[in-house]
C-alpha angles and dihedrals in degrees: 000000000000126000133176119235089244092056091049093050089052089054093048095103098047100029130226125271116198124208113155141143113219129195109224098166090131087077087080088071093046096050116026092200089073105085095176137353130195122225108283121240113218119190131168147091139266128229107209124202135166096270102003132067118188121192119197105197140181113198119194133177147117129252130188114229133174118262109251091225106036105014092231118140116275122190109226116191116197139187121194124193113197143161115208121188125198123197129197091208121061094215091067094055114107113198092204093064135051093274128137138187115237108248112208119334100313142061119226117190096182097086090049092049090050092049092050091050091051090050090052093065107113121231091233133015127178131203115243095225127025107255131214112267093026128113116303116267096207140019142166105321097353144070137175109257130197129212091255094059116091114250097201101112110142116222106243090226090061098042091095090053091054090053090050092059092046091055093047093054093054 
């Protein structure tokens, strides 16, 4: 995923299509939350100009992260759509957009792909089903509830009070 400026200028007339699979397993050492990550699929195209190179990319993959509640492994598929623009001149670079200044005589998309994958890690992720070996889902006097479960359990200490209001209405 690295091209020299000379190579890109040669492809200016016919364009550049990108279809690559990239191994980014070194992200596990950068962010310890990533327990495993599949090879990343990068697809897209490049618009090549005299002083501007625009890459339209779709980045897809799956990473394994710990559940925020139980710490069991959760498979997290992701798809990232991005447009990255590289300029040869520093006065064209806008820091508010996804623009970059070409360093040296080549463009390397791999560090940008890695950065985008790291930014895709959610703050919290939850396992769909409680797994064996995870945190307990119930205990003495408590249980984990979901939004689908009814919450209308009447406290036994107040059951007599509920009967009092039923008798008064009749």
